[in-house]
XYZ file of C-alpha atoms in Angstrom:
406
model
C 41.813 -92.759 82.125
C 41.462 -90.292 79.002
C 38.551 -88.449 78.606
C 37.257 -87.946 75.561
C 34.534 -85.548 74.503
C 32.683 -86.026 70.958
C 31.684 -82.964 69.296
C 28.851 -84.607 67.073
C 26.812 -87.561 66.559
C 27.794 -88.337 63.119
C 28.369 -92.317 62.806
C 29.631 -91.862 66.489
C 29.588 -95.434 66.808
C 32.543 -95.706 64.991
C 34.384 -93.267 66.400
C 33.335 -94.289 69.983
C 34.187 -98.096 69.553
C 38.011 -97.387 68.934
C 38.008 -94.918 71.472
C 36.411 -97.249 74.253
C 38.952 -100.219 73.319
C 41.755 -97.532 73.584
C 40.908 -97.208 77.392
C 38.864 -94.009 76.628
C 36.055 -93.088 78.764
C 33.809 -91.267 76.272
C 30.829 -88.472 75.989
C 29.599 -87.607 73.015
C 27.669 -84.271 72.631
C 24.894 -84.570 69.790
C 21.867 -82.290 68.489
C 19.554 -85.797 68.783
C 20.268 -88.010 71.638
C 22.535 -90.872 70.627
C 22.196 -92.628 73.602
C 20.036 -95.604 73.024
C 22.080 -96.033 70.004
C 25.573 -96.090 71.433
C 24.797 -98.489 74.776
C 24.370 -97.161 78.103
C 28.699 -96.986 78.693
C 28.661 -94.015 76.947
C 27.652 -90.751 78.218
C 25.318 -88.690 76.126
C 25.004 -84.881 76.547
C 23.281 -81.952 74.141
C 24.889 -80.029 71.904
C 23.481 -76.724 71.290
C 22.292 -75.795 67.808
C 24.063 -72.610 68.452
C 27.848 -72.787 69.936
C 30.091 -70.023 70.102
C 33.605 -70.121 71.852
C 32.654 -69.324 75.740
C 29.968 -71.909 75.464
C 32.189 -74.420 73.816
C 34.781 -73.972 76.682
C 31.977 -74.676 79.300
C 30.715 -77.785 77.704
C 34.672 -79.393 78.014
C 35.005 -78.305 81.254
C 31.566 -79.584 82.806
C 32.644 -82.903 80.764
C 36.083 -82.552 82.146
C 37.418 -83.337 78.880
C 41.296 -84.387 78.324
C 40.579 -84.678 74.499
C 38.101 -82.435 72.457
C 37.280 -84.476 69.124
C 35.356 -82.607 66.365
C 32.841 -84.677 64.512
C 31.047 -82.496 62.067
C 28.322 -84.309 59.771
C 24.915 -84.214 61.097
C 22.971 -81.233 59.807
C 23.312 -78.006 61.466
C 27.115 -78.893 62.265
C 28.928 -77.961 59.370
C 29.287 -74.172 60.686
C 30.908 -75.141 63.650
C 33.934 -75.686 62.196
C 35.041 -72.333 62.087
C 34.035 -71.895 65.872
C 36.206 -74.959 67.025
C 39.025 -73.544 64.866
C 39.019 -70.199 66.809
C 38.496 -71.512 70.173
C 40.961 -74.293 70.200
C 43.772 -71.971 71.585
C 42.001 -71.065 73.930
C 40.482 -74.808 74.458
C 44.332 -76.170 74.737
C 45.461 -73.530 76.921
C 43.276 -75.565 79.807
C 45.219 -78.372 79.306
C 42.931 -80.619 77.229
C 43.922 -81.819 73.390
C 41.750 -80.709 70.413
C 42.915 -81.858 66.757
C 41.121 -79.521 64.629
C 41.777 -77.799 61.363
C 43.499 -73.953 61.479
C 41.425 -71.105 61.456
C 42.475 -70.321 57.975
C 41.701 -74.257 56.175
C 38.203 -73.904 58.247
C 37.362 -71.146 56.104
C 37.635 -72.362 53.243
C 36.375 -75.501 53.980
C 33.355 -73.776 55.354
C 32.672 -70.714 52.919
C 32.672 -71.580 49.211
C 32.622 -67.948 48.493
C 36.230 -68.183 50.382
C 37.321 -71.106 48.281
C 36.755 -69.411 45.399
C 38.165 -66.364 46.006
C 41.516 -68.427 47.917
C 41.740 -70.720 44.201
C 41.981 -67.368 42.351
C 45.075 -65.951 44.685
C 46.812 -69.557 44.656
C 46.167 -70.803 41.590
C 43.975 -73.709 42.445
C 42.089 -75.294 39.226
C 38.219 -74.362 39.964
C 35.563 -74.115 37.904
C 34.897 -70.190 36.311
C 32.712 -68.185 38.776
C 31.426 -64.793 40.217
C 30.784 -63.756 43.575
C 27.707 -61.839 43.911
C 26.696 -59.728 46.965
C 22.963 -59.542 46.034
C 20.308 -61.075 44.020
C 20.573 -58.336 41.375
C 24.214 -59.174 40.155
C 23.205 -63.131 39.260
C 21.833 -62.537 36.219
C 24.790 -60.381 35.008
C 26.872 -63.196 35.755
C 24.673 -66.007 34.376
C 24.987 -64.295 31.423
C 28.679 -63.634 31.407
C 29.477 -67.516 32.349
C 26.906 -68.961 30.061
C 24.091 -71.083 31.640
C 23.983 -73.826 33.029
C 25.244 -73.007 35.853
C 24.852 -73.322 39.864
C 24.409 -70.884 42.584
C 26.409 -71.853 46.202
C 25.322 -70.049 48.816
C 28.911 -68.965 50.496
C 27.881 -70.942 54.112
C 25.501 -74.116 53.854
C 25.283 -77.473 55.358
C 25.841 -80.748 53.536
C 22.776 -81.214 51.028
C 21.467 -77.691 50.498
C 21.837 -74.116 49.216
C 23.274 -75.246 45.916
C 20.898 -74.778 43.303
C 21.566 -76.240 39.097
C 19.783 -72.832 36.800
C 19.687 -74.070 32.966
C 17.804 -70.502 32.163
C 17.014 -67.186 33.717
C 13.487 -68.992 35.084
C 15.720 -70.900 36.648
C 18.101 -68.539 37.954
C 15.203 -66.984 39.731
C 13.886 -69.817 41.288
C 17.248 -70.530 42.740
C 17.841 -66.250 43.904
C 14.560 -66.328 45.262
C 15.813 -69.737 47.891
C 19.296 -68.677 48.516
C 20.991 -66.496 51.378
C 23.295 -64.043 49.714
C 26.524 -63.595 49.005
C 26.458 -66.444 46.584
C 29.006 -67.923 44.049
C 27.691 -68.179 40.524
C 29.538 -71.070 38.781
C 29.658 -73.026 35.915
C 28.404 -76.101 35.523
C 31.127 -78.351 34.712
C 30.898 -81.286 32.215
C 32.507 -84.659 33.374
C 33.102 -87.121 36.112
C 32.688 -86.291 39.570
C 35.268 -87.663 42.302
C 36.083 -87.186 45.722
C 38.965 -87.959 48.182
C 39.287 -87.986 51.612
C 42.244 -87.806 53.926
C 43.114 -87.654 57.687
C 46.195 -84.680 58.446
C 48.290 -84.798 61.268
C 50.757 -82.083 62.817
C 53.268 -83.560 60.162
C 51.966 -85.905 58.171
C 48.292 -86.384 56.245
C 47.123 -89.722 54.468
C 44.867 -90.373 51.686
C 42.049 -93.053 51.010
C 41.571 -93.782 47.457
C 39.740 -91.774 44.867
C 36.061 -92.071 44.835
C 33.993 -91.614 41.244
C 30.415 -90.267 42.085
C 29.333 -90.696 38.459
C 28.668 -88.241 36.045
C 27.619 -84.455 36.554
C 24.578 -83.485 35.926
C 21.677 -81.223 37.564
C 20.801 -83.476 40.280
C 23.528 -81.466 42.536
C 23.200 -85.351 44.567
C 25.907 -87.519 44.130
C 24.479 -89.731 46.866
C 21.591 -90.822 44.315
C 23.817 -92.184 41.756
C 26.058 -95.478 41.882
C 29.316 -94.841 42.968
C 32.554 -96.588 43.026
C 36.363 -96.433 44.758
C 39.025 -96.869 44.290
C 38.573 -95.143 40.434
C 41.720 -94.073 38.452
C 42.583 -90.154 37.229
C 44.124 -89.355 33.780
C 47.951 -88.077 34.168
C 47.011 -84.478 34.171
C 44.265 -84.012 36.551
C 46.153 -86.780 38.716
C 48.942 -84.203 38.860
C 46.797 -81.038 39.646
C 44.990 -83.247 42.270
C 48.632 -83.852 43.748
C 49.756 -79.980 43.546
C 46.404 -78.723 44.928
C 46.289 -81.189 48.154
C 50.225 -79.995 48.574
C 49.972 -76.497 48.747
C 46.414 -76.893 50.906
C 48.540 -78.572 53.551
C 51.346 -77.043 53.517
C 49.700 -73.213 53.709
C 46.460 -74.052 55.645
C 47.177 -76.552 57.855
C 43.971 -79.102 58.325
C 44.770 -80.868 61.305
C 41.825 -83.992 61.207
C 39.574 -85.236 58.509
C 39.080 -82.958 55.700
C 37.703 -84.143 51.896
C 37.495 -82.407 48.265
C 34.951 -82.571 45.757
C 36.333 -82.385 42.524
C 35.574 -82.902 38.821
C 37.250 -84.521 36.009
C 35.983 -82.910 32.530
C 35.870 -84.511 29.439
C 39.305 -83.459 28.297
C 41.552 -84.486 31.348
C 41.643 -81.166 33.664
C 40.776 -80.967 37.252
C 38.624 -78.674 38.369
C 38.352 -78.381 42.593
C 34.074 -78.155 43.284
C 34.251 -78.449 47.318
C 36.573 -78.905 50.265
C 34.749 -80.332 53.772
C 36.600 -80.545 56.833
C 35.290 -83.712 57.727
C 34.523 -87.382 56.962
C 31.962 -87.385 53.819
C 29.363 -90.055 52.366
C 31.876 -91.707 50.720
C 33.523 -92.985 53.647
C 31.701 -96.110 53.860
C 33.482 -96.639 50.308
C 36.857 -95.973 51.858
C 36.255 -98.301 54.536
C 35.117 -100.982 52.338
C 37.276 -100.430 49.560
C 40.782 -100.710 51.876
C 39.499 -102.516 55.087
C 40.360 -99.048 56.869
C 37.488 -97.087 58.229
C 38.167 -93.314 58.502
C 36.312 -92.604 61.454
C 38.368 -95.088 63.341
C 41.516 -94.225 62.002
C 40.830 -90.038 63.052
C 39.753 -91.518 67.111
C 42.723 -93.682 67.119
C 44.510 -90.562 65.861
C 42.964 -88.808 68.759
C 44.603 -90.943 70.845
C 48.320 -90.922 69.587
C 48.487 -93.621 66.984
C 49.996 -92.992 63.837
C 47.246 -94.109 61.449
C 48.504 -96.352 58.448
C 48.461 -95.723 54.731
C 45.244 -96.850 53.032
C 45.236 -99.001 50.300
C 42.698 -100.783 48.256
C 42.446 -104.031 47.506
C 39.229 -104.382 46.709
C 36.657 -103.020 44.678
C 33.465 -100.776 46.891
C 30.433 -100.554 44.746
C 27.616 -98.534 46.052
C 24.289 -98.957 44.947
C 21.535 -96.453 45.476
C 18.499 -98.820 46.327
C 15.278 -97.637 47.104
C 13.654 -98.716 50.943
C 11.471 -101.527 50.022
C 13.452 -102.866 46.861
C 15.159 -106.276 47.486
C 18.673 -106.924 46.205
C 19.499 -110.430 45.268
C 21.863 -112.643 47.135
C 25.724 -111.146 46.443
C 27.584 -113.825 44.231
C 29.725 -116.059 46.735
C 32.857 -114.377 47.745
C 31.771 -110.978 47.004
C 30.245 -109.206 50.388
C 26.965 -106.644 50.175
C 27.605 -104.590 53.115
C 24.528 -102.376 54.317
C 24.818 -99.502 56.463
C 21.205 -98.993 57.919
C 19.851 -95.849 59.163
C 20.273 -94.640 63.173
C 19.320 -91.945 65.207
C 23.340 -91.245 63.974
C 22.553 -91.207 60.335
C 19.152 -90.663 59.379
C 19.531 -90.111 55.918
C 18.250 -94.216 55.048
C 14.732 -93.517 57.087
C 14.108 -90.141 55.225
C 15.511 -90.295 51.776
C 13.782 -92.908 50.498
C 16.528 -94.291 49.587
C 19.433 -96.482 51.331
C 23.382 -96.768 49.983
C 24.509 -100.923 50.686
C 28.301 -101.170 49.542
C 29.565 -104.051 47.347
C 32.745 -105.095 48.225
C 34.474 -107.296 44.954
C 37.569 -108.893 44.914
C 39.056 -108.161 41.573
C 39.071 -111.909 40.474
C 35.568 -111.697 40.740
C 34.959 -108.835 38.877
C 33.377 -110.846 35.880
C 30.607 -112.374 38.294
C 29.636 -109.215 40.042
C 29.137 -107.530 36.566
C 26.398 -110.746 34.926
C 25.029 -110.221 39.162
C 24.628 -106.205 38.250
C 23.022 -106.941 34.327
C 20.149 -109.617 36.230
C 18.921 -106.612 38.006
C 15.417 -106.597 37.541
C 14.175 -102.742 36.391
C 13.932 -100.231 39.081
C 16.182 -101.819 41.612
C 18.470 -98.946 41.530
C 17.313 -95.705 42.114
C 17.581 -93.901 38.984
C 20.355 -95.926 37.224
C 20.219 -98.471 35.414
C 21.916 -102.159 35.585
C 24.751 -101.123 32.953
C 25.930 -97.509 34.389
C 26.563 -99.843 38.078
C 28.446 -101.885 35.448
C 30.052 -99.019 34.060
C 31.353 -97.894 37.625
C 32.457 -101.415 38.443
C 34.644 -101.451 35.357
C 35.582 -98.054 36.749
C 36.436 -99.466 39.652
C 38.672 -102.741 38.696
C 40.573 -100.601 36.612
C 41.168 -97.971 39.133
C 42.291 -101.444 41.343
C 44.886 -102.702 38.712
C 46.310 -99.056 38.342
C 47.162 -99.239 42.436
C 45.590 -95.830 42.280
C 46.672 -93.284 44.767
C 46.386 -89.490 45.783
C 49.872 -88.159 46.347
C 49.209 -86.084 49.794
């Protein structure tokens, strides 16, 4: 029997499932204890909150591990990255299988100071920025970019140290928060999108295009509606296509790995984030092409060639706040909640939960008059027409048979 260690708690009941039915015998290693959650077949251990290479290589061999699967998400994980990168040499050289990204994509998948500075040598479409070492050069390059703009600090976790300055009050609140270096960057105008895809030793495959709604100062795409698959004009379509190319073919991810990018208001990508993991949006990619991405990257794990996503269906998700009631879905349309777990907290602290409408296109006109009836406040800070706005965004993004060349 293969034994398969989890590195990460993250919606680990969807990577453990596949990997149980696959004849696995599983552990997952988690900062909180998934064990209750997961059922008492699986074996539950700690992960520390700080990992470095040696103690890595102890964990997989006290677990006995045949296959080491990265499963950044949870808070405090994102850093890791970089440390399972390094180590996996060393990790495979014991016999036991670890798909995880190169050392050189987990940089710049984990410092945005990196990214930056890696778009500028390649020629990747990013938004105008400046790095800055200390507080005191911000303000020089505030002024040089033109506010708005946003300050990154160059190694955060999902959520945090980015920071939306519309004036030099601003600017200070945000130098005052952040860990230096930082990247001071223009705020873009237009849509926001992501993508996520799963890369092999040869091969990587792409879910459809995700529209997070429009850009603004929130720096929190998870409070607006959101909506895959969505369609890209020709020209950003093609710079998506070039960018993903030349990430692959020069960096080599090797697992799950997503970009945040933005559309502006005259057609041209420009490339806000790359994760090396599974994102929010992959409850969207799940609904939206009956594929979920967490299962696809364990049965990856174990050998199997995952299969092309495609969507045939629109995935609507609506920002609801805990306590609001959603009506009934319209019959043959599904409303598909994903509750909060000692996995994925975010529903028990935000204040907010994310359920997923899944709409056949034919009943594209119903969902819309369902969206309109909202009463007032149902959605958390959107109204009734932008969710209709998305769901057009959607349908037509369906019709188009959108997909992201990889």
């Amino acid at each position: 029997m293969v034994r398969v260690v989890v590195l990460g708690e993250f919606r680990a009941d969807r990577v453990v499932a596949p990997l149980s039915r696959g004849g696995a015998e599983v552990t997952v290693l988690g900062c909180a204890d998934p064990a209750p959650f997961l059922g008492p077949e699986v074996t539950c251990a700690e992960l520390p909150s700080v990992l470095d290479g040696h103690e890595l290589l102890r964990l997989l061999d006290a677990c006995r591990a045949d296959v080491a699967l990265p499963n950044m998400g949870c808070h405090g994980q994102e850093q890791f990255l970089p440390v399972y990168a390094h180590a996996a040499p060393r990790v495979r050289g014991t016999g036991c299988r670890m798909p995880v990204h190169a050392a050189a994509f987990a940089r710049l998948a984990s410092d945005k100071v990196a990214l930056h500075r890696l778009a500028g040598e390649r020629g990747w479409p990013v938004p105008r920025g400046v790095v800055c070492e200390e507080a005191g050069a911000s303000q020089a390059a505030a002024e040089e970019l033109g506010f708005p703009v946003l300050v990154k600090e160059a190694r955060s976790e999902f959520g945090s140290g980015r920071h939306y300055a519309e004036d030099g009050a601003g600017l200070g609140r945000a130098g005052a928060e952040v860990t230096y270096p930082v990247l001071v960057q223009e705020a873009v105008v237009g849509e926001e999108f992501a993508v996520e895809f799963l890369s092999g030793p040869s091969s990587t495959v792409a879910w459809p295009v995700a529209s997070l709604g429009r850009l603004g100062s929130d720096c929190d795409p998870g409070r607006r509606v959101r909506v895959a698959p969505a369609a890209l004009p020709a020209r950003a379509r093609g710079e998506l296509a070039a960018t993903v190319a030349d990430m692959t073919e020069a960096f080599g991810p090797w697992g799950p790995w997503q970009i945040d990018f933005a559309v502006t208001d005259d057609g041209r990508l420009k490339v806000i984030e790359v994760n090396g993991r599974l994102s929010g949006v992959s409850n969207m990619s799940w609904v939206s092409t009956g594929c979920d991405p967490h299962e696809a990257y364990a049965q990856a794990a174990l050998g199997r060639t995952p299969r092309d996503p495609r969507a045939d269906r629109v995935a609507l998700e609506l920002p609801v706040p805990n306590g609001a009631a959603l009506p009934p879905a319209p019959h043959g349309t599904e409303l598909l909640c994903f509750p909060g777990s000692p996995l994925n907290p975010g529903p028990c602290v935000r204040g907010f939960h994310r359920p997923v409408l899944k709409v056949p296109e034919r009943l594209g006109d119903a969902a819309r008059a369902w969206l309109r009836a909202l009463p007032p406040g149902t959605l958390l800070n959107s109204a009734a027409d932008e969710a209709a706005v998305q769901l057009d965004r959607g349908l037509r993004g369906l019709r188009q048979g959108n997909r992201t060349p990889s």
